[in-house]
XYZ file of C-alpha atoms in Angstrom:
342
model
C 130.356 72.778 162.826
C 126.726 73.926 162.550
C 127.955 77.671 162.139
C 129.641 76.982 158.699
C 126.299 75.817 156.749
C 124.527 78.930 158.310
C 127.215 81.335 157.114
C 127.358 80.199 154.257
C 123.626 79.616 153.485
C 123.144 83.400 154.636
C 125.750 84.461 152.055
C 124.667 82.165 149.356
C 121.135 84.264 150.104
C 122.661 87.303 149.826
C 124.526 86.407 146.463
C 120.820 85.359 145.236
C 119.291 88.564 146.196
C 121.711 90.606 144.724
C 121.748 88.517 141.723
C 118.003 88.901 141.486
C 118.065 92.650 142.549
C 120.472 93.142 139.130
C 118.176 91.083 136.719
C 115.435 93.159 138.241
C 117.306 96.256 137.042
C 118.450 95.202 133.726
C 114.434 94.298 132.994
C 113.494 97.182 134.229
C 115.858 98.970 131.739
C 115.173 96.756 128.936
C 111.264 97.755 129.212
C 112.069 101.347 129.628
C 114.206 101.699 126.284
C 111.331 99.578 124.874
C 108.770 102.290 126.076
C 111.474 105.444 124.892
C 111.591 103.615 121.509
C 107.709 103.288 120.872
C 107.428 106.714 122.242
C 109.699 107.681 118.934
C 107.549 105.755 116.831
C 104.623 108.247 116.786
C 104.968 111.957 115.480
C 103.249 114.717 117.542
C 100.033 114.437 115.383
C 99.650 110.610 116.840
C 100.442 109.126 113.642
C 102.335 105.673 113.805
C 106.142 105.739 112.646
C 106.690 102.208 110.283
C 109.386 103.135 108.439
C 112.486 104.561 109.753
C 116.028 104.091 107.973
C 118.919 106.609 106.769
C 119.318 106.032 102.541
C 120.500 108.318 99.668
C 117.969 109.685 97.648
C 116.247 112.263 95.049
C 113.701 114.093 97.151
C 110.882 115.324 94.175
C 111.066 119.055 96.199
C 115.209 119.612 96.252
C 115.013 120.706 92.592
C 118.419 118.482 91.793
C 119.404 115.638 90.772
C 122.523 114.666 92.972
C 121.495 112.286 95.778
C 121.174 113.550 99.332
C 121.902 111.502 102.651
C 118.827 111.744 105.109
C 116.507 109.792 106.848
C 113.107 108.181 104.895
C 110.322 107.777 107.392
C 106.982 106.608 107.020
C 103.998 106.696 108.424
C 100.006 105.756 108.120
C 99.502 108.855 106.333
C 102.751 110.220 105.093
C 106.816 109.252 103.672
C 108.785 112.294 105.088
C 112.406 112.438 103.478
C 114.476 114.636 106.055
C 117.884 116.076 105.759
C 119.511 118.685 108.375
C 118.313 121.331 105.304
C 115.096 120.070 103.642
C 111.898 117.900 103.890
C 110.216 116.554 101.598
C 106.222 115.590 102.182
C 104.721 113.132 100.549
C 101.053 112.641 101.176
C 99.968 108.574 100.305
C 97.118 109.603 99.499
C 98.780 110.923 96.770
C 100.840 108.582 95.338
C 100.009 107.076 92.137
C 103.055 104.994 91.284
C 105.549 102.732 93.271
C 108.133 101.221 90.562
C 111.003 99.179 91.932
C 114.252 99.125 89.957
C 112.362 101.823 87.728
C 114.652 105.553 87.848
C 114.969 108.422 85.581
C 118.259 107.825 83.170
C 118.932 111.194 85.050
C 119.419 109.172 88.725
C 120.030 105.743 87.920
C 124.698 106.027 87.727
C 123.699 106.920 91.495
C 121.466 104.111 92.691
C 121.446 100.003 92.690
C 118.491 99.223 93.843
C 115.747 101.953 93.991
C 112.096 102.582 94.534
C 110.547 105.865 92.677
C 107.531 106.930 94.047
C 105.274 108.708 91.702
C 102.733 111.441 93.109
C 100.511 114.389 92.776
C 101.560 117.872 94.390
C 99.170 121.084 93.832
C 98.153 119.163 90.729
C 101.960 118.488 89.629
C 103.449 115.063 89.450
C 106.434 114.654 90.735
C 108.890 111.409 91.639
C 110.790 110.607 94.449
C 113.749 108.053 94.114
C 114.908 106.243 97.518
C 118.215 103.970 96.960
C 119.280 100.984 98.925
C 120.689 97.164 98.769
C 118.051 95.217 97.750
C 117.183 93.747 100.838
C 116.064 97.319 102.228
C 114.226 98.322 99.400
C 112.567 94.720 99.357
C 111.334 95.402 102.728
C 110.431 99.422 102.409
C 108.667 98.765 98.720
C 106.478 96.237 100.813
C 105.686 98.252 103.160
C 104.600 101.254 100.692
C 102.342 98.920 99.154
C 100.448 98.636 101.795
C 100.279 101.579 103.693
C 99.138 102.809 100.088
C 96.617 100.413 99.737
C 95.544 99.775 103.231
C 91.869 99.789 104.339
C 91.275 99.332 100.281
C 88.021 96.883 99.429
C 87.987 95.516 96.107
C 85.304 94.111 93.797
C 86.088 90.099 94.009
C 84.822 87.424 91.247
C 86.512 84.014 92.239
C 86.132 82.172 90.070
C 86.143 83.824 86.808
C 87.019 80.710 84.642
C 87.844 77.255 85.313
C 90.277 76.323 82.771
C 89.181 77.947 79.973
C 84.809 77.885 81.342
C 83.438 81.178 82.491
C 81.567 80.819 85.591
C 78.567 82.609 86.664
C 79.896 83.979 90.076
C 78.800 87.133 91.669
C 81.087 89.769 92.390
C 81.950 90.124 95.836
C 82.844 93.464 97.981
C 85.954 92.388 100.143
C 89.228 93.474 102.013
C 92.550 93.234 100.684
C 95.652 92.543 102.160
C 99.213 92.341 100.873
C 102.145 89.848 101.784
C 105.435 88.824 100.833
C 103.858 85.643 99.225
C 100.245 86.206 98.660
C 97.693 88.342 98.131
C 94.628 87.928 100.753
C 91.134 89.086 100.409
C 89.325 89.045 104.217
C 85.790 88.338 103.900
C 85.884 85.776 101.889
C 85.701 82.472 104.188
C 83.181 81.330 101.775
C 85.552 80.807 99.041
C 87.326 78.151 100.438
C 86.962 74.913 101.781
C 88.313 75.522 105.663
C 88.155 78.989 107.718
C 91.014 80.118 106.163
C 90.750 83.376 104.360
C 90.775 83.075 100.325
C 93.704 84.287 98.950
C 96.388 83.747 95.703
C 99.725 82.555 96.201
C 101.861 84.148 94.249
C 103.882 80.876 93.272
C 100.735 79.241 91.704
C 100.493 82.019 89.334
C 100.434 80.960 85.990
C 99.394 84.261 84.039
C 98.284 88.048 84.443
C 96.945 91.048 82.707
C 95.007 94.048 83.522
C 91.507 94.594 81.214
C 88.729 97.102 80.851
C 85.648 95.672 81.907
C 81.942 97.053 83.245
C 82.103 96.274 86.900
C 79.132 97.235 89.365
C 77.938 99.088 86.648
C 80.990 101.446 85.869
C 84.129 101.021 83.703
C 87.030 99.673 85.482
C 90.632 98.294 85.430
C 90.582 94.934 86.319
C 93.431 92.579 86.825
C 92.710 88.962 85.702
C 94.655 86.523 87.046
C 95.420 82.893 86.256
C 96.446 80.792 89.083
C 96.353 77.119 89.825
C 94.549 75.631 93.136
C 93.181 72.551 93.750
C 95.178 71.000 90.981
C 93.597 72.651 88.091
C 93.916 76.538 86.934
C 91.327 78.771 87.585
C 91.067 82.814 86.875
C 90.025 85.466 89.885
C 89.375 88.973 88.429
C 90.342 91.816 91.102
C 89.073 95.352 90.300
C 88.127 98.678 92.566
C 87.061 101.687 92.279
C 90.086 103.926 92.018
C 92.441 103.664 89.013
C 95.380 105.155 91.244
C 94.966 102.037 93.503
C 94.420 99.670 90.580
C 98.066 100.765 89.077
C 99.856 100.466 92.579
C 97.879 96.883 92.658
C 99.469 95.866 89.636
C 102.926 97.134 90.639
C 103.057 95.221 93.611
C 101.823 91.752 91.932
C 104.715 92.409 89.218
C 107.291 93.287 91.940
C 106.632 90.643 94.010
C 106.333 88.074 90.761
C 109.588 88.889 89.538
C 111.600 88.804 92.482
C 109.823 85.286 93.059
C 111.012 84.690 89.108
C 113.968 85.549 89.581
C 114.975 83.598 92.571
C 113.917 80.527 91.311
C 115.605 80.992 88.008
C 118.500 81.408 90.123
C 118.452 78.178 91.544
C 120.314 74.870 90.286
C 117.841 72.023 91.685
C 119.046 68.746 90.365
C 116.840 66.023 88.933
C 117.238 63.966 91.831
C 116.043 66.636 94.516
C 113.467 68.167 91.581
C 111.898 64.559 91.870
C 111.731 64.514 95.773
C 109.662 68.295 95.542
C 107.452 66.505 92.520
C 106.909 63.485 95.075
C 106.169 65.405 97.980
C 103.188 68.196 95.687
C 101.756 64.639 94.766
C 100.795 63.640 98.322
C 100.095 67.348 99.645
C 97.003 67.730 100.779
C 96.286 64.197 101.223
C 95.864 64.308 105.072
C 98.347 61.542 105.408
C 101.987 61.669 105.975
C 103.659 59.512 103.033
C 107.009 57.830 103.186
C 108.843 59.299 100.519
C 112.089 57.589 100.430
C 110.179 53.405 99.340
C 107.564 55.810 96.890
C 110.391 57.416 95.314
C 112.953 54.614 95.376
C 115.510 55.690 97.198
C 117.959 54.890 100.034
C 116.677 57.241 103.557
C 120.409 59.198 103.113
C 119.754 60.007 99.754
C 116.192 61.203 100.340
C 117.876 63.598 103.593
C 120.690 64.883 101.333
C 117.839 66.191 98.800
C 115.851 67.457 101.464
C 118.568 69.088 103.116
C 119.810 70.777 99.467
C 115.993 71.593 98.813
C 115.524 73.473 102.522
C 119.032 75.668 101.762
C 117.728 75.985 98.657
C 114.426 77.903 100.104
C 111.660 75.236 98.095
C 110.569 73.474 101.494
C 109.705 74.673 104.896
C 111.615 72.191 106.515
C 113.520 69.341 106.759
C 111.595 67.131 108.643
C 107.880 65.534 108.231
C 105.486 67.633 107.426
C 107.524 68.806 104.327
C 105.480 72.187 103.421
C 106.267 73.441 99.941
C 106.593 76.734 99.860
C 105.820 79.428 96.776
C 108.990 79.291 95.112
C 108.829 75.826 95.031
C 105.264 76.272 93.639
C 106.128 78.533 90.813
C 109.392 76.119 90.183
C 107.151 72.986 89.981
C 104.576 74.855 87.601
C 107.232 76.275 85.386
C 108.337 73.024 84.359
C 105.496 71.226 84.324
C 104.273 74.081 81.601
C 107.739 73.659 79.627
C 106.806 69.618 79.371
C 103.218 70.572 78.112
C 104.278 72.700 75.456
């Protein structure tokens, strides 16, 4: 009788070493495709591959107009458009444009959602027009942005105004940095009231425009925008040196703004869960954790069936406590708060 166990405890061993000797191996091949693949993500010169994707486009050097199937590739210094005939180089250091949804009336029967890149060759400009769904041009006009904008420092005056008060503030020398949601400005911790790094959420913005104005002692583009924080509305003027960047800065805060504008307007929020969003921006940033359903009258299912309808809906962060708002519930709650004030 003792044999059995010892057979079978030997065997059961085996089975585990085996078992272990293929996870082993299927690791091993996981990291090595993972090492093949960032190998492929730098070009020979050692630049850093961050866009990679096969689209239709109008390449500024192919000299027509019909569309072409090739690859669009980008990297820290350069967006290559490839096909097995032609290349097309585009320098971002000389791009002066990035319009999305923006095409020549010669392009646009062959494209639904584009970006055209606008830039300088031999003293020429010339466009580029990459096509896509929107979700891919979303991403790749994001990420053109800021490779064309990275390592950027801008002239910072936060605040501007309060309400409609112009504030003696200095101007500041800071980063910049571009997201989905915000605009960020490293450097300036001293802005704010915690160690977070200032920055303007695109849902709190009320108003924009770009000016003229005498900045460090030289004319400049600035873009002044309205925003609210801290429950009242207060103006940060952003301005550098180079009037190429300036327009690409402006692009991207429209882009971003109207695809923000144009979700929300998309959206059919109902009184009822409109109320909950109001109810939970009135106790945000209280430090406490509120309970919403006795402050807003209603029975607990009624307050999860909003919350659940205001989470698909993309307005909170999630379901359950804490209930963070997020921008496109900002800009929704400012919009109509403005339509009750005028």
């Amino acid at each position: 009788m003792s044999d059995v166990p010892q057979t079978s405890n030997t065997s059961t061993t085996a089975q585990t070493t085996e078992s272990e000797r293929k996870q082993q191996a299927a690791t091993e091949a996981v990291k090595a495709e993972e090492r093949a693949r960032r190998k492929l993500r730098r070009t020979k010169s050692g630049e850093t591959i961050v866009v990679d994707f096969v689209a239709n486009f109008v390449a500024g050097g192919s000299g027509t107009f019909e569309p072409l199937k090739g690859r669009v590739l980008m990297s820290d210094r350069r967006l290559i458009l490839a096909t097995s005939d032609s290349k097309t180089v585009v320098p971002l250091t000389s791009v002066f444009d990035v319009a999305v949804g923006q095409v020549p009336p010669e392009v646009e029967e062959f494209f639904d959602h584009t970006v055209m890149v606008g830039y300088v060759v031999n003293g020429v400009q010339r466009t580029t027009v990459v096509g896509g769904d929107r979700e891919t041009i979303e991403k790749f006009s994001v990420l053109l942005y800021r490779a064309t904008l990275r390592g950027s420092t801008v002239a910072l005056k936060h605040p501007a105004k309060v309400g409609g008060r112009i504030q003696d503030e200095p101007v500041r020398e800071v980063g910049l940095r571009l997201e989905t949601d915000r605009v960020s400005f490293p450097g300036t911790e001293d802005l704010t009231l915690s160690d977070e790094v200032f920055s303007i959420n695109l849902g709190n913005i009320v108003f924009f425009e770009v000016l003229e104005r005498t900045v460090l002692e030289e004319k400049r583009l600035v873009l002044s925008v309205q925003h609210v924080t801290q429950d009242q509305t207060v103006t940060t003027e952003v301005s550098m040196a180079s009037r190429r960047k300036m327009n690409i800065l402006g692009r991207y805060l429209r882009q971003m703004y109207h695809y923000l504008v144009s979700d929300v307007r998309n959206l059919d929020v109902s009184d009822g869960a409109f109320e909950v969003l109001v109810g939970m921006y009135s106790v945000a940033g209280t430090g406490s954790e509120v309970d919403l359903a006795p402050m807003l009258g209603l029975e607990e299912d009624e307050l999860d069936g909003h919350l659940e309808s205001l989470h698909e809906d993309g307005l909170i962060e999630n379901v359950d406590p804490p209930h963070d708002l997020t921008p496109h519930a900002q800009f929704l709650i400012n919009e109509r708060f403005e339509d009750v004030n005028f």
